[in-house]
mmCIF file of C-alpha atoms in Angstrom:
data_model
loop_
_atom_site.group_PDB
_atom_site.id
_atom_site.type_symbol
_atom_site.label_atom_id
_atom_site.label_comp_id
_atom_site.label_asym_id
_atom_site.label_seq_id
_atom_site.Cartn_x
_atom_site.Cartn_y
_atom_site.Cartn_z
ATOM 1 C CA MET A 1 -0.070 0.181 0.050
ATOM 2 C CA GLU A 2 1.099 3.342 -0.817
ATOM 3 C CA ASP A 3 2.134 5.836 2.004
ATOM 4 C CA LYS A 4 -1.149 7.046 2.748
ATOM 5 C CA LYS A 5 -3.301 7.340 5.686
ATOM 6 C CA ILE A 6 -5.545 4.299 6.085
ATOM 7 C CA LEU A 7 -9.416 4.904 5.811
ATOM 8 C CA PHE A 8 -11.840 2.207 6.716
ATOM 9 C CA SER A 9 -15.494 2.293 6.284
ATOM 10 C CA ALA A 10 -18.334 -0.190 6.035
ATOM 11 C CA VAL A 11 -22.050 -0.446 5.290
ATOM 12 C CA GLN A 12 -24.308 -3.330 6.293
ATOM 13 C CA PRO A 13 -26.026 -5.595 3.504
ATOM 14 C CA SER A 14 -29.481 -5.287 5.411
ATOM 15 C CA GLY A 15 -31.562 -4.083 2.335
ATOM 16 C CA ILE A 16 -31.692 -1.601 -0.562
ATOM 17 C CA LEU A 17 -29.847 1.427 0.596
ATOM 18 C CA THR A 18 -31.468 5.026 0.347
ATOM 19 C CA ILE A 19 -30.188 8.238 -0.899
ATOM 20 C CA GLY A 20 -29.353 9.123 2.735
ATOM 21 C CA ASN A 21 -26.898 6.011 2.799
ATOM 22 C CA TYR A 22 -25.425 7.503 -0.505
ATOM 23 C CA LEU A 23 -24.779 10.906 0.417
ATOM 24 C CA GLY A 24 -23.646 10.125 3.989
ATOM 25 C CA ALA A 25 -21.205 7.794 2.957
ATOM 26 C CA ILE A 26 -20.710 6.019 -0.457
ATOM 27 C CA LYS A 27 -20.702 9.182 -2.507
ATOM 28 C CA ASN A 28 -17.641 10.387 -0.642
ATOM 29 C CA TRP A 29 -15.708 6.993 -1.064
ATOM 30 C CA LYS A 30 -15.086 7.203 -4.773
ATOM 31 C CA ASN A 31 -12.901 10.746 -4.024
ATOM 32 C CA LEU A 32 -11.495 9.504 -0.692
ATOM 33 C CA GLN A 33 -9.945 6.364 -2.555
ATOM 34 C CA ASN A 34 -7.759 8.772 -4.329
ATOM 35 C CA ASP A 35 -6.401 10.380 -1.137
ATOM 36 C CA TYR A 36 -6.177 7.549 1.416
ATOM 37 C CA ASN A 37 -5.288 3.853 1.553
ATOM 38 C CA SER A 38 -9.071 2.946 1.516
ATOM 39 C CA ILE A 39 -10.662 -0.210 2.829
ATOM 40 C CA PHE A 40 -14.216 -0.588 2.350
ATOM 41 C CA SER A 41 -16.501 -3.738 3.695
ATOM 42 C CA GLY A 42 -19.894 -4.953 3.572
ATOM 43 C CA ALA A 43 -20.422 -5.609 7.259
ATOM 44 C CA ASP A 44 -22.498 -8.822 6.595
ATOM 45 C CA LEU A 45 -21.591 -10.165 10.001
ATOM 46 C CA HIS A 46 -23.446 -7.187 11.661
ATOM 47 C CA THR A 47 -26.483 -7.891 9.702
ATOM 48 C CA LEU A 48 -26.791 -11.086 11.846
ATOM 49 C CA THR A 49 -27.869 -9.141 14.987
ATOM 50 C CA VAL A 50 -31.155 -9.022 13.624
ATOM 51 C CA LYS A 51 -33.090 -11.785 12.058
ATOM 52 C CA GLN A 52 -32.192 -12.482 8.560
ATOM 53 C CA ASP A 53 -33.685 -14.593 5.746
ATOM 54 C CA PRO A 54 -30.542 -16.263 4.423
ATOM 55 C CA GLN A 55 -31.520 -16.056 0.740
ATOM 56 C CA THR A 56 -32.286 -12.389 0.852
ATOM 57 C CA LEU A 57 -28.908 -11.648 2.833
ATOM 58 C CA ARG A 58 -26.949 -13.503 0.454
ATOM 59 C CA ALA A 59 -28.779 -11.419 -2.648
ATOM 60 C CA ASN A 60 -28.377 -8.075 -0.529
ATOM 61 C CA SER A 61 -24.597 -8.711 -0.306
ATOM 62 C CA TYR A 62 -24.519 -8.983 -4.000
ATOM 63 C CA GLN A 63 -26.453 -5.992 -4.418
ATOM 64 C CA LEU A 64 -24.186 -4.161 -2.140
ATOM 65 C CA ALA A 65 -21.041 -5.315 -3.883
ATOM 66 C CA ALA A 66 -22.441 -4.322 -7.091
ATOM 67 C CA LEU A 67 -23.517 -0.941 -5.592
ATOM 68 C CA PHE A 68 -19.872 -0.036 -4.222
ATOM 69 C CA LEU A 69 -18.816 -0.763 -7.952
ATOM 70 C CA ALA A 70 -21.434 1.264 -9.697
ATOM 71 C CA CYS A 71 -20.608 4.133 -7.573
ATOM 72 C CA GLY A 72 -17.201 4.165 -8.742
ATOM 73 C CA LEU A 73 -15.401 2.389 -6.084
ATOM 74 C CA ASP A 74 -12.325 0.980 -7.959
ATOM 75 C CA PRO A 75 -10.891 -2.654 -6.704
ATOM 76 C CA GLU A 76 -7.512 -1.274 -8.116
ATOM 77 C CA LYS A 77 -7.429 1.589 -5.623
ATOM 78 C CA SER A 78 -9.350 0.317 -2.617
ATOM 79 C CA ILE A 79 -9.890 -3.168 -1.039
ATOM 80 C CA ILE A 80 -13.281 -4.146 -1.268
ATOM 81 C CA PHE A 81 -14.232 -7.222 0.675
ATOM 82 C CA MET A 82 -16.905 -8.840 2.752
ATOM 83 C CA GLN A 83 -16.464 -8.932 6.388
ATOM 84 C CA SER A 84 -17.290 -12.645 7.034
ATOM 85 C CA HIS A 85 -14.671 -13.527 4.288
ATOM 86 C CA VAL A 86 -11.667 -12.090 6.657
ATOM 87 C CA PRO A 87 -12.023 -14.491 9.830
ATOM 88 C CA ALA A 88 -9.464 -12.088 11.612
ATOM 89 C CA HIS A 89 -12.574 -9.428 12.447
ATOM 90 C CA ALA A 90 -14.129 -12.287 14.810
ATOM 91 C CA GLU A 91 -10.848 -13.114 16.293
ATOM 92 C CA LEU A 92 -9.883 -9.640 17.155
ATOM 93 C CA ALA A 93 -13.397 -9.120 18.344
ATOM 94 C CA TRP A 94 -12.879 -11.872 20.804
ATOM 95 C CA VAL A 95 -9.641 -10.522 22.673
ATOM 96 C CA LEU A 96 -11.233 -7.027 22.621
ATOM 97 C CA ASN A 97 -14.241 -8.476 24.386
ATOM 98 C CA THR A 98 -11.780 -9.484 27.260
ATOM 99 C CA ILE A 99 -10.938 -5.889 27.784
ATOM 100 C CA THR A 100 -14.709 -4.353 27.357
ATOM 101 C CA TYR A 101 -16.746 -3.878 30.319
ATOM 102 C CA PRO A 102 -20.467 -4.863 30.163
ATOM 103 C CA GLY A 103 -21.647 -1.206 31.401
ATOM 104 C CA GLU A 104 -19.782 0.241 28.314
ATOM 105 C CA LEU A 105 -22.290 -1.959 25.950
ATOM 106 C CA SER A 106 -25.276 -1.632 28.085
ATOM 107 C CA ARG A 107 -25.039 2.329 27.617
ATOM 108 C CA MET A 108 -24.710 2.392 24.048
ATOM 109 C CA THR A 109 -27.665 4.012 22.632
ATOM 110 C CA GLN A 110 -28.041 2.228 19.363
ATOM 111 C CA PHE A 111 -28.391 -1.006 21.638
ATOM 112 C CA LYS A 112 -31.229 0.638 23.453
ATOM 113 C CA ASP A 113 -32.867 1.720 20.360
ATOM 114 C CA LYS A 114 -32.639 -1.387 18.627
ATOM 115 C CA SER A 115 -33.691 -3.540 21.729
ATOM 116 C CA GLN A 116 -36.690 -1.334 21.609
ATOM 117 C CA LYS A 117 -37.420 -2.232 17.901
ATOM 118 C CA HIS A 118 -36.309 -5.965 18.089
ATOM 119 C CA GLN A 119 -37.692 -7.023 21.526
ATOM 120 C CA GLU A 120 -38.442 -10.534 20.397
ATOM 121 C CA ASN A 121 -34.687 -10.867 19.259
ATOM 122 C CA ILE A 122 -32.650 -9.029 21.947
ATOM 123 C CA ASN A 123 -29.376 -11.228 21.711
ATOM 124 C CA MET A 124 -25.607 -10.843 22.716
ATOM 125 C CA GLY A 125 -24.488 -9.912 19.342
ATOM 126 C CA LEU A 126 -26.601 -6.770 19.354
ATOM 127 C CA MET A 127 -24.873 -5.720 22.346
ATOM 128 C CA ASP A 128 -21.602 -6.900 21.185
ATOM 129 C CA TYR A 129 -22.040 -5.116 17.813
ATOM 130 C CA PRO A 130 -19.535 -2.140 18.834
ATOM 131 C CA VAL A 131 -16.679 -4.403 19.605
ATOM 132 C CA LEU A 132 -17.004 -6.186 16.344
ATOM 133 C CA MET A 133 -17.082 -2.546 14.918
ATOM 134 C CA ALA A 134 -13.921 -1.609 17.029
ATOM 135 C CA ALA A 135 -12.320 -4.881 15.643
ATOM 136 C CA ASP A 136 -13.244 -3.865 11.929
ATOM 137 C CA ILE A 137 -11.527 -0.601 12.667
ATOM 138 C CA LEU A 138 -8.372 -1.488 14.579
ATOM 139 C CA LEU A 139 -7.595 -4.551 12.662
ATOM 140 C CA TYR A 140 -6.245 -2.239 9.725
ATOM 141 C CA ASN A 141 -4.570 0.197 12.047
ATOM 142 C CA THR A 142 -6.863 2.449 10.631
ATOM 143 C CA GLU A 143 -6.299 6.339 11.132
ATOM 144 C CA LEU A 144 -9.360 7.778 9.732
ATOM 145 C CA VAL A 145 -13.052 6.745 10.076
ATOM 146 C CA PRO A 146 -15.812 8.417 8.178
ATOM 147 C CA ILE A 147 -18.911 8.364 10.370
ATOM 148 C CA GLY A 148 -22.277 9.874 10.952
ATOM 149 C CA ALA A 149 -23.728 11.095 14.038
ATOM 150 C CA ASP A 150 -25.274 7.729 14.997
ATOM 151 C CA GLN A 151 -21.867 6.060 15.071
ATOM 152 C CA LYS A 152 -19.848 8.552 17.267
ATOM 153 C CA GLN A 153 -20.473 6.674 20.289
ATOM 154 C CA HIS A 154 -19.154 3.336 18.758
ATOM 155 C CA LEU A 155 -15.810 5.230 17.352
ATOM 156 C CA GLU A 156 -15.445 6.504 20.927
ATOM 157 C CA LEU A 157 -15.330 2.793 22.160
ATOM 158 C CA ALA A 158 -12.884 1.735 19.492
ATOM 159 C CA ARG A 159 -10.640 4.596 20.623
ATOM 160 C CA ASP A 160 -10.998 3.620 24.176
ATOM 161 C CA LEU A 161 -10.386 -0.070 23.560
ATOM 162 C CA ALA A 162 -7.191 0.887 21.777
ATOM 163 C CA ILE A 163 -5.789 2.912 24.135
ATOM 164 C CA ARG A 164 -6.840 0.375 26.967
ATOM 165 C CA PHE A 165 -4.954 -2.703 25.084
ATOM 166 C CA ASN A 166 -2.176 -0.702 24.368
ATOM 167 C CA GLY A 167 -1.786 0.343 28.136
ATOM 168 C CA ARG A 168 -2.204 -2.932 29.399
ATOM 169 C CA PHE A 169 -0.230 -4.866 26.639
ATOM 170 C CA GLY A 170 1.993 -2.278 25.035
ATOM 171 C CA GLU A 171 1.742 -0.039 22.009
ATOM 172 C CA LEU A 172 0.193 -1.695 19.316
ATOM 173 C CA PHE A 173 -2.909 0.019 17.682
ATOM 174 C CA LYS A 174 -3.453 3.361 16.266
ATOM 175 C CA VAL A 175 -6.093 5.229 17.706
ATOM 176 C CA PRO A 176 -8.537 6.194 15.037
ATOM 177 C CA GLU A 177 -9.995 9.554 14.501
ATOM 178 C CA PRO A 178 -13.305 10.576 13.008
ATOM 179 C CA TYR A 179 -13.310 11.913 9.522
ATOM 180 C CA PHE A 180 -15.838 14.256 8.916
ATOM 181 C CA GLY A 181 -16.625 15.322 5.043
ATOM 182 C CA LYS A 182 -16.846 19.079 4.152
ATOM 183 C CA THR A 183 -20.425 18.749 4.276
ATOM 184 C CA ALA A 184 -22.363 16.615 6.724
ATOM 185 C CA THR A 185 -25.410 15.637 4.748
ATOM 186 C CA ARG A 186 -28.284 14.353 7.182
ATOM 187 C CA VAL A 187 -31.247 13.383 5.059
ATOM 188 C CA MET A 188 -34.614 13.241 6.574
ATOM 189 C CA SER A 189 -37.806 11.046 5.740
ATOM 190 C CA LEU A 190 -39.738 12.890 2.793
ATOM 191 C CA GLN A 191 -43.177 12.215 4.585
ATOM 192 C CA GLU A 192 -41.892 13.038 8.457
ATOM 193 C CA PRO A 193 -39.081 15.421 7.757
ATOM 194 C CA THR A 194 -38.220 15.541 11.822
ATOM 195 C CA LYS A 195 -37.029 11.927 11.735
ATOM 196 C CA LYS A 196 -34.085 10.357 9.618
ATOM 197 C CA MET A 197 -34.839 8.959 6.139
ATOM 198 C CA SER A 198 -35.047 5.092 6.650
ATOM 199 C CA LYS A 199 -35.432 2.191 4.088
ATOM 200 C CA SER A 200 -37.177 0.116 6.826
ATOM 201 C CA ASP A 201 -40.017 2.786 7.086
ATOM 202 C CA ALA A 202 -43.361 1.340 6.270
ATOM 203 C CA ASN A 203 -44.287 4.308 3.802
ATOM 204 C CA LEU A 204 -42.680 3.629 0.540
ATOM 205 C CA ASN A 205 -42.874 7.330 -0.102
ATOM 206 C CA SER A 206 -40.826 8.462 2.726
ATOM 207 C CA PHE A 207 -37.397 7.429 1.378
ATOM 208 C CA ILE A 208 -35.811 7.249 -2.119
ATOM 209 C CA SER A 209 -34.158 3.986 -2.614
ATOM 210 C CA MET A 210 -31.046 3.387 -4.631
ATOM 211 C CA ASP A 211 -33.192 0.997 -6.791
ATOM 212 C CA ASP A 212 -36.008 3.723 -7.631
ATOM 213 C CA ASP A 213 -36.069 4.430 -11.127
ATOM 214 C CA LYS A 214 -36.506 8.121 -12.446
ATOM 215 C CA ASP A 215 -40.278 8.160 -12.609
ATOM 216 C CA THR A 216 -40.475 6.663 -9.205
ATOM 217 C CA ILE A 217 -37.916 9.184 -7.717
ATOM 218 C CA ILE A 218 -40.006 12.309 -9.169
ATOM 219 C CA ARG A 219 -43.187 10.986 -8.025
ATOM 220 C CA LYS A 220 -41.975 10.582 -4.461
ATOM 221 C CA PHE A 221 -40.428 14.165 -4.260
ATOM 222 C CA LYS A 222 -43.861 15.454 -5.573
ATOM 223 C CA ARG A 223 -45.571 13.811 -2.634
ATOM 224 C CA ALA A 224 -42.924 15.266 -0.141
ATOM 225 C CA VAL A 225 -44.337 17.034 2.981
ATOM 226 C CA THR A 226 -43.850 20.650 3.175
ATOM 227 C CA ASP A 227 -45.608 23.663 4.780
ATOM 228 C CA SER A 228 -48.519 26.221 4.471
ATOM 229 C CA ASP A 229 -46.002 28.826 3.841
ATOM 230 C CA ASN A 230 -44.700 29.255 -0.003
ATOM 231 C CA LYS A 231 -41.033 30.473 0.716
ATOM 232 C CA ILE A 232 -38.156 28.357 -0.191
ATOM 233 C CA ILE A 233 -35.703 28.888 2.586
ATOM 234 C CA PHE A 234 -33.675 26.635 5.057
ATOM 235 C CA SER A 235 -35.132 27.213 8.635
ATOM 236 C CA GLU A 236 -35.681 25.153 11.548
ATOM 237 C CA ASP A 237 -39.851 25.851 11.329
ATOM 238 C CA LYS A 238 -39.856 24.384 7.611
ATOM 239 C CA PRO A 239 -38.392 20.923 8.292
ATOM 240 C CA GLY A 240 -39.595 19.734 5.000
ATOM 241 C CA ILE A 241 -38.404 22.434 2.579
ATOM 242 C CA SER A 242 -35.100 22.472 4.663
ATOM 243 C CA ASN A 243 -34.667 18.633 3.961
ATOM 244 C CA LEU A 244 -35.302 19.359 0.017
ATOM 245 C CA LEU A 245 -32.794 22.307 -0.111
ATOM 246 C CA THR A 246 -30.272 19.908 1.962
ATOM 247 C CA ILE A 247 -30.901 16.930 -0.920
ATOM 248 C CA TYR A 248 -30.872 19.221 -3.499
ATOM 249 C CA SER A 249 -27.722 21.211 -2.633
ATOM 250 C CA ALA A 250 -25.891 17.847 -1.760
ATOM 251 C CA PHE A 251 -26.753 16.297 -5.441
ATOM 252 C CA ARG A 252 -25.816 19.473 -7.240
ATOM 253 C CA GLY A 253 -22.797 20.356 -5.378
ATOM 254 C CA ILE A 254 -23.673 23.701 -4.121
ATOM 255 C CA SER A 255 -24.486 25.359 -0.863
ATOM 256 C CA ILE A 256 -27.810 25.665 0.553
ATOM 257 C CA LYS A 257 -27.600 29.626 0.011
ATOM 258 C CA GLU A 258 -26.903 29.033 -3.532
ATOM 259 C CA ALA A 259 -29.891 26.465 -3.791
ATOM 260 C CA GLU A 260 -32.325 29.390 -1.886
ATOM 261 C CA ALA A 261 -31.329 31.750 -4.491
ATOM 262 C CA GLU A 262 -32.144 29.358 -7.320
ATOM 263 C CA PHE A 263 -35.502 28.937 -6.154
ATOM 264 C CA GLU A 264 -36.351 32.550 -5.084
ATOM 265 C CA GLY A 265 -39.890 33.453 -6.144
ATOM 266 C CA LYS A 266 -40.475 30.070 -7.233
ATOM 267 C CA GLY A 267 -43.624 27.701 -6.012
ATOM 268 C CA TYR A 268 -43.054 24.522 -4.336
ATOM 269 C CA GLY A 269 -44.576 22.363 -7.215
ATOM 270 C CA ASP A 270 -41.853 23.440 -9.361
ATOM 271 C CA PHE A 271 -39.368 23.093 -6.624
ATOM 272 C CA LYS A 272 -40.285 19.615 -5.799
ATOM 273 C CA VAL A 273 -40.242 18.320 -9.340
ATOM 274 C CA LYS A 274 -36.552 19.945 -9.851
ATOM 275 C CA VAL A 275 -35.262 18.246 -6.931
ATOM 276 C CA GLY A 276 -36.637 15.083 -8.065
ATOM 277 C CA GLU A 277 -35.143 15.516 -11.472
ATOM 278 C CA THR A 278 -31.734 16.511 -9.992
ATOM 279 C CA VAL A 279 -31.848 13.326 -7.745
ATOM 280 C CA ALA A 280 -32.781 11.096 -10.727
ATOM 281 C CA ASP A 281 -30.151 12.294 -12.988
ATOM 282 C CA VAL A 282 -27.588 11.017 -10.432
ATOM 283 C CA ILE A 283 -29.572 7.852 -9.052
ATOM 284 C CA ASP A 284 -30.750 6.342 -12.148
ATOM 285 C CA PRO A 285 -27.447 5.882 -14.141
ATOM 286 C CA ILE A 286 -25.963 4.273 -11.082
ATOM 287 C CA ARG A 287 -28.992 1.925 -10.674
ATOM 288 C CA GLN A 288 -28.651 0.871 -14.326
ATOM 289 C CA GLU A 289 -25.033 0.328 -13.701
ATOM 290 C CA LYS A 290 -25.417 -1.629 -10.809
ATOM 291 C CA ASN A 291 -28.021 -3.932 -12.475
ATOM 292 C CA ARG A 292 -25.263 -4.411 -15.318
ATOM 293 C CA ILE A 293 -22.839 -5.484 -12.587
ATOM 294 C CA LEU A 294 -25.302 -7.821 -10.935
ATOM 295 C CA SER A 295 -25.559 -9.837 -14.288
ATOM 296 C CA ASP A 296 -21.839 -11.078 -13.915
ATOM 297 C CA LYS A 297 -21.740 -12.316 -10.465
ATOM 298 C CA THR A 298 -18.197 -14.279 -11.244
ATOM 299 C CA TYR A 299 -17.050 -10.600 -11.614
ATOM 300 C CA ILE A 300 -18.331 -9.776 -8.361
ATOM 301 C CA ASP A 301 -16.895 -13.028 -6.799
ATOM 302 C CA ALA A 302 -13.479 -12.301 -8.140
ATOM 303 C CA VAL A 303 -13.557 -8.700 -6.701
ATOM 304 C CA LEU A 304 -14.567 -9.637 -3.424
ATOM 305 C CA LYS A 305 -12.004 -12.814 -3.436
ATOM 306 C CA ASP A 306 -9.336 -10.426 -4.166
ATOM 307 C CA GLY A 307 -10.327 -7.780 -1.745
ATOM 308 C CA ALA A 308 -10.655 -10.516 1.024
ATOM 309 C CA GLU A 309 -7.121 -11.678 0.231
ATOM 310 C CA ARG A 310 -5.527 -8.283 0.323
ATOM 311 C CA ALA A 311 -7.463 -7.666 3.740
ATOM 312 C CA SER A 312 -6.442 -10.579 5.121
ATOM 313 C CA ARG A 313 -2.572 -10.149 4.415
ATOM 314 C CA ILE A 314 -2.997 -6.724 6.514
ATOM 315 C CA ALA A 315 -5.453 -8.009 9.194
ATOM 316 C CA TYR A 316 -3.361 -11.226 10.080
ATOM 317 C CA LYS A 317 -0.061 -9.205 10.480
ATOM 318 C CA VAL A 318 -1.954 -7.240 13.119
ATOM 319 C CA LEU A 319 -3.706 -10.188 14.867
ATOM 320 C CA SER A 320 -0.633 -12.109 15.172
ATOM 321 C CA LYS A 321 0.890 -9.238 16.788
ATOM 322 C CA VAL A 322 -2.057 -8.931 19.270
ATOM 323 C CA TYR A 323 -1.795 -12.756 19.997
ATOM 324 C CA LYS A 324 1.846 -12.539 20.755
ATOM 325 C CA LYS A 325 1.175 -9.072 22.979
ATOM 326 C CA VAL A 326 -1.448 -11.286 24.991
ATOM 327 C CA GLY A 327 0.501 -14.266 25.310
ATOM 328 C CA LEU A 328 -0.868 -16.818 22.886
ATOM 329 C CA LEU A 329 1.319 -19.309 21.088
ATOM 330 C CA PRO A 330 2.069 -18.293 17.677
ATOM 331 C CA ARG A 331 0.277 -20.542 14.530
ATOM 332 C CA SER A 332 2.485 -22.884 13.132
ATOM 333 C CA ARG A 333 3.377 -22.286 9.572
#
């Protein structure tokens, strides 16, 4: 790998992603891979903390890998792989479990939230999720981790565990830093703009899927909730319009102020159509390219195999040092 900082990020293959996932993560990765030694993973082990249909999970994993590639991730520049294809992730998670305290995990906001949503399946994996995430990060001596607001607590635990391990067994892990993009794009529901856009929302009009075609995207934006006022300005008391301005400016690559100026004096109807068309012009070609890539699963398998091999070479060098530090015998070669 070139002498650049190491950046790691992962997305769960738990269903079709939304434009929130795209703007918050994958869109930025294409540029980041030019500036950093980038490692991108499908976090398939993490998905198991919630009940999954095995066939659907396999299909979703292929969908995610194809989406990575369709969004411009280059297997020559980046390491692209599935988490479960590198067993060192689970192996390091076990070691980190031995220096993690139950109170730390029970206080995690995401654990509390998911326990409320999945009361019939509150499992140890759900509680231990942040330790596996810490292993994902520390295994590659990651220096930068692109995160959203909902992952800050998990990254803090990864940092704490790196410091704790280093203090107890001697310096080994780099303490990862959060990476925040130039603009933090938080995309809200089109129907309830005070809550985050989610692919699991029962109302299909509340989110834009990366699998929606052009007509569907425009139709959903036409139905987006706004307010009784007719001013297109960013304001706390106008969450619907503010959300649409955020989405439009992110897809156009302009500031909120520039977007406001563009629509000054125009009505909500024209504004919503323009937002829909702008989003569709970006998303629809990605959807078509993803479907083209999906038709060649042999190619996807080859990319993931190569990525897992490259990831493993890095991961097992770190893991062998961990095992030596904690007193385990070296593996025979």
